Amino acid sequence: MKVATKSYGLIEVDERQRISFPLGILGFEPVKEYILLDAERQPFYWLQALDVEQVAFILINPFLFRPDYELDINDEELQDIGLSGPEKALIFSVVTIPSDGGPMTANLQGPLIINRETRSGKQAVLTDPRWKTKHDIMSELATARKGPC
Amino acid sequence: MLILSRRLNEKVMIGDDISISIIEIRGDQVRIGVDAPKTVKVFRQEVFDAIKAENKAAAESKPVFPELDFGATRDPDAL
């Protein structure tokens, strides 16, 4: 199917790239249907709203720069997207790249959890005080690589 | 909105299994204890507001990706 994207114009995507967020994403609740795309540069992805060209989020796998990342989410909450356990889950953090040249940050407090089988996702809200909305990816990556593997 | 006055150590019950206690009152700050089943999500409003604000900022991100050296190839488990 053809999808109008914020960064790449009109492109052809596979139906399997489609992800539904039945509860929406905080602040964008009316937008439920998205497409997950590889960005032009690894390891980033785009989560592009299907019918709203201007709504698109940059995603990253948070474990790449925070190997110690933990998500404490109860089973009832996972059932919102049909997950019975963590095995079938994909976890992404939403990335902010400020236009004022500030550091690129990832939101570890509000991760996106996707059921890779049903392609249904939701934004979780973590209560662990270690996880904030702005983690400086570059500096945490440097810390992670210095630490023990 | 239902407005109730409570003294220190008094409680408010919501339904059968949620109770709110006033633990401490100090100046303009009140410490509240929430006893609720695990299925009920209890968050500070600011947490939701912060995530909402961050999502808005993220949606306005500059789509220019810096080069990152992760020392490994991309996660094979990702889609």
Short mmCIF file of C-alpha atoms in Angstrom, two decimals:
data_model
loop_
_atom_site.label_atom_id
_atom_site.label_comp_id
_atom_site.label_asym_id
_atom_site.label_seq_id
_atom_site.Cartn_x
_atom_site.Cartn_y
_atom_site.Cartn_z
CA MET A 1 0.00 0.00 0.00
CA LYS A 2 1.05 3.61 -0.55
CA VAL A 3 1.63 5.83 2.47
CA ALA A 4 2.38 9.56 2.59
CA THR A 5 5.33 10.01 4.96
CA LYS A 6 6.76 13.07 6.63
CA SER A 7 10.34 12.32 5.61
CA TYR A 8 10.20 10.22 2.45
CA GLY A 9 7.11 11.44 0.60
CA LEU A 10 4.77 8.87 -0.87
CA ILE A 11 6.23 5.40 -0.49
CA GLU A 12 5.13 1.81 -0.92
CA VAL A 13 4.97 -0.18 2.32
CA ASP A 14 4.07 -3.74 3.13
CA GLU A 15 0.86 -4.42 5.04
CA ARG A 16 3.00 -6.24 7.62
CA GLN A 17 4.60 -2.93 8.62
CA ARG A 18 1.26 -1.68 9.88
CA ILE A 19 0.93 -1.26 13.67
CA SER A 20 -2.25 -0.30 15.49
CA PHE A 21 -2.25 1.67 18.72
CA PRO A 22 -5.82 1.13 19.94
CA LEU A 23 -5.32 3.59 22.81
CA GLY A 24 -3.24 5.97 20.72
CA ILE A 25 -0.02 7.62 21.89
CA LEU A 26 -0.17 10.18 24.72
CA GLY A 27 -1.00 13.58 23.28
CA PHE A 28 -1.93 11.99 19.92
CA GLU A 29 -4.83 9.83 21.13
CA PRO A 30 -7.01 10.12 18.01
CA VAL A 31 -4.26 8.69 15.79
CA LYS A 32 -4.45 4.89 16.01
CA GLU A 33 -2.85 3.51 12.84
CA TYR A 34 0.87 3.70 12.10
CA ILE A 35 3.52 2.22 9.84
CA LEU A 36 6.92 1.12 11.17
CA LEU A 37 9.73 1.93 8.75
CA ASP A 38 13.50 1.66 8.79
CA ALA A 39 14.99 5.14 8.88
CA GLU A 40 17.69 5.98 6.34
CA ARG A 41 20.23 5.54 9.08
CA GLN A 42 20.47 2.61 11.44
CA PRO A 43 19.55 1.96 14.19
CA PHE A 44 16.63 4.37 13.91
CA TYR A 45 13.08 3.66 12.83
CA TRP A 46 10.15 5.86 11.92
CA LEU A 47 6.69 5.33 13.31
CA GLN A 48 4.64 7.15 10.71
CA ALA A 49 0.91 7.82 11.20
CA LEU A 50 -0.98 6.17 8.38
CA ASP A 51 -3.38 8.97 7.51
CA VAL A 52 -1.68 11.96 9.10
CA GLU A 53 1.47 12.74 7.17
CA GLN A 54 2.77 15.26 9.72
CA VAL A 55 2.62 12.82 12.67
CA ALA A 56 5.78 10.71 12.76
CA PHE A 57 8.06 9.60 15.57
CA ILE A 58 11.68 8.50 15.48
CA LEU A 59 12.21 5.28 17.44
CA ILE A 60 15.21 3.43 18.77
CA ASN A 61 15.78 0.17 20.62
CA PRO A 62 16.61 1.44 24.14
CA PHE A 63 18.69 -1.62 25.03
CA LEU A 64 21.31 -0.48 22.50
CA PHE A 65 22.40 2.34 24.79
CA ARG A 66 20.91 1.23 28.13
CA PRO A 67 21.58 -2.50 28.50
CA ASP A 68 20.32 -2.16 32.09
CA TYR A 69 16.90 -0.88 31.01
CA GLU A 70 14.02 -2.64 32.78
CA LEU A 71 10.31 -2.34 32.23
CA ASP A 72 8.11 -3.26 35.14
CA ILE A 73 4.67 -3.60 33.62
CA ASN A 74 1.92 -5.77 35.00
CA ASP A 75 0.27 -8.51 32.96
CA GLU A 76 -3.12 -6.83 32.96
CA GLU A 77 -1.64 -3.84 31.24
CA LEU A 78 0.08 -6.01 28.63
CA GLN A 79 -3.27 -7.61 27.88
CA ASP A 80 -4.43 -4.31 26.37
CA ILE A 81 -2.42 -5.36 23.33
CA GLY A 82 -2.97 -9.10 23.69
CA LEU A 83 0.42 -9.85 25.24
CA SER A 84 0.56 -12.65 27.77
CA GLY A 85 4.27 -12.22 28.49
CA PRO A 86 7.35 -10.35 27.32
CA GLU A 87 8.50 -12.93 24.70
CA LYS A 88 6.46 -11.52 21.84
CA ALA A 89 7.04 -7.89 22.71
CA LEU A 90 9.08 -5.35 20.80
CA ILE A 91 10.24 -2.38 22.85
CA PHE A 92 11.03 1.04 21.44
CA SER A 93 11.83 4.43 22.87
CA VAL A 94 10.62 7.61 21.24
CA VAL A 95 13.53 9.85 20.23
CA THR A 96 13.60 13.64 20.29
CA ILE A 97 16.13 15.46 18.07
CA PRO A 98 15.74 19.13 18.98
CA SER A 99 16.04 21.62 16.14
CA ASP A 100 17.98 23.98 18.43
CA GLY A 101 20.97 21.64 18.38
CA GLY A 102 20.37 20.25 21.87
CA PRO A 103 21.23 16.64 22.58
CA MET A 104 19.26 13.83 20.99
CA THR A 105 17.24 12.20 23.77
CA ALA A 106 15.17 9.08 24.25
CA ASN A 107 12.09 8.76 26.40
CA LEU A 108 12.59 5.76 28.67
CA GLN A 109 9.68 6.63 30.92
CA GLY A 110 7.08 6.15 28.20
CA PRO A 111 8.24 3.18 26.11
CA LEU A 112 6.27 1.85 23.16
CA ILE A 113 5.44 -1.83 23.50
CA ILE A 114 4.37 -3.70 20.39
CA ASN A 115 2.94 -7.19 20.19
CA ARG A 116 4.92 -8.50 17.25
CA GLU A 117 2.30 -11.15 16.45
CA THR A 118 -0.82 -9.01 16.42
CA ARG A 119 1.07 -5.78 15.50
CA SER A 120 -0.77 -3.94 18.19
CA GLY A 121 1.02 -1.42 20.38
CA LYS A 122 0.67 0.92 23.31
CA GLN A 123 2.66 3.51 25.17
CA ALA A 124 3.37 2.37 28.71
CA VAL A 125 4.09 4.71 31.63
CA LEU A 126 6.82 3.48 33.95
CA THR A 127 6.94 4.48 37.60
CA ASP A 128 10.58 3.53 38.29
CA PRO A 129 12.33 6.83 39.05
CA ARG A 130 15.42 5.73 37.09
CA TRP A 131 13.60 6.23 33.78
CA LYS A 132 13.03 9.77 32.58
CA THR A 133 11.54 11.36 29.47
CA LYS A 134 14.93 12.71 28.33
CA HIS A 135 17.94 10.39 28.29
CA ASP A 136 20.90 11.75 26.37
CA ILE A 137 21.55 8.88 23.95
CA MET A 138 25.13 9.84 23.02
CA SER A 139 26.36 10.22 26.58
CA GLU A 140 24.57 7.10 27.83
CA LEU A 141 25.97 5.14 24.91
CA ALA A 142 29.46 6.28 25.85
CA THR A 143 28.83 5.17 29.45
CA ALA A 144 27.42 1.81 28.34
CA ARG A 145 30.45 1.06 26.16
CA LYS A 146 32.90 1.91 28.91
CA GLY A 147 31.12 -0.36 31.38
CA PRO A 148 31.50 -4.14 31.59
CA CYS A 149 29.87 -6.08 28.77
CA MET B 1 -16.20 16.80 41.61
CA LEU B 2 -16.75 15.40 45.09
CA ILE B 3 -14.81 17.45 47.64
CA LEU B 4 -14.14 15.93 51.06
CA SER B 5 -12.36 17.37 54.10
CA ARG B 6 -10.06 14.92 55.86
CA ARG B 7 -7.80 15.16 58.89
CA LEU B 8 -4.41 13.56 59.29
CA ASN B 9 -4.60 9.74 59.22
CA GLU B 10 -8.19 9.76 57.97
CA LYS B 11 -9.06 7.83 54.82
CA VAL B 12 -11.26 8.01 51.77
CA MET B 13 -12.56 4.80 50.21
CA ILE B 14 -13.11 4.59 46.46
CA GLY B 15 -15.19 1.56 45.57
CA ASP B 16 -14.45 -1.60 47.53
CA ASP B 17 -10.73 -1.88 47.17
CA ILE B 18 -9.07 1.52 46.87
CA SER B 19 -8.27 3.60 49.91
CA ILE B 20 -6.53 6.94 50.12
CA SER B 21 -4.93 8.00 53.42
CA ILE B 22 -3.63 11.36 54.47
CA ILE B 23 -0.19 10.47 55.83
CA GLU B 24 1.33 13.87 56.52
CA ILE B 25 0.47 17.54 56.12
CA ARG B 26 3.36 19.97 56.07
CA GLY B 27 2.87 23.52 54.86
CA ASP B 28 1.40 23.36 51.35
CA GLN B 29 2.39 19.74 50.86
CA VAL B 30 0.26 16.73 51.62
CA ARG B 31 1.57 13.17 51.58
CA ILE B 32 -1.04 10.73 50.40
CA GLY B 33 -0.99 6.96 50.67
CA VAL B 34 -2.85 5.07 47.96
CA ASP B 35 -3.76 1.48 48.60
CA ALA B 36 -5.11 -0.03 45.40
CA PRO B 37 -5.01 -3.36 43.55
CA LYS B 38 -2.04 -3.81 41.20
CA THR B 39 -4.38 -3.55 38.22
CA VAL B 40 -5.20 0.06 39.07
CA LYS B 41 -2.58 2.42 37.72
CA VAL B 42 -1.69 5.20 40.13
CA PHE B 43 0.49 7.97 38.72
CA ARG B 44 1.28 11.56 39.41
CA GLN B 45 -0.47 13.71 36.83
CA GLU B 46 2.91 15.28 35.99
CA VAL B 47 4.18 11.94 34.66
CA PHE B 48 1.44 11.83 32.03
CA ASP B 49 1.92 15.50 31.26
CA ALA B 50 5.68 15.02 30.86
CA ILE B 51 5.26 12.09 28.48
CA LYS B 52 2.63 13.96 26.49
CA ALA B 53 4.93 16.99 26.21
CA GLU B 54 7.87 14.78 25.21
CA ASN B 55 5.78 13.05 22.52
CA LYS B 56 4.90 16.47 21.10
CA ALA B 57 8.57 17.49 21.12
CA ALA B 58 9.50 14.16 19.51
CA ALA B 59 6.96 14.68 16.74
CA GLU B 60 8.69 17.98 15.95
CA SER B 61 12.12 16.38 15.83
CA LYS B 62 14.59 17.44 13.22
CA PRO B 63 14.71 14.39 10.90
CA VAL B 64 18.48 14.46 10.66
CA PHE B 65 20.04 11.38 12.16
CA PRO B 66 23.42 11.60 13.81
CA GLU B 67 25.80 8.75 13.17
CA LEU B 68 25.94 6.42 16.14
CA ASP B 69 28.57 3.81 16.69
CA PHE B 70 26.92 1.04 18.63
CA GLY B 71 29.82 -1.31 18.04
CA ALA B 72 27.40 -3.91 16.73
CA THR B 73 24.88 -4.44 14.00
CA ARG B 74 21.23 -3.67 14.55
CA ASP B 75 19.18 -5.76 16.89
CA PRO B 76 18.24 -8.91 14.98
CA ASP B 77 15.08 -9.25 17.06
CA ALA B 78 13.63 -5.99 15.85
CA LEU B 79 11.24 -6.15 12.90
#
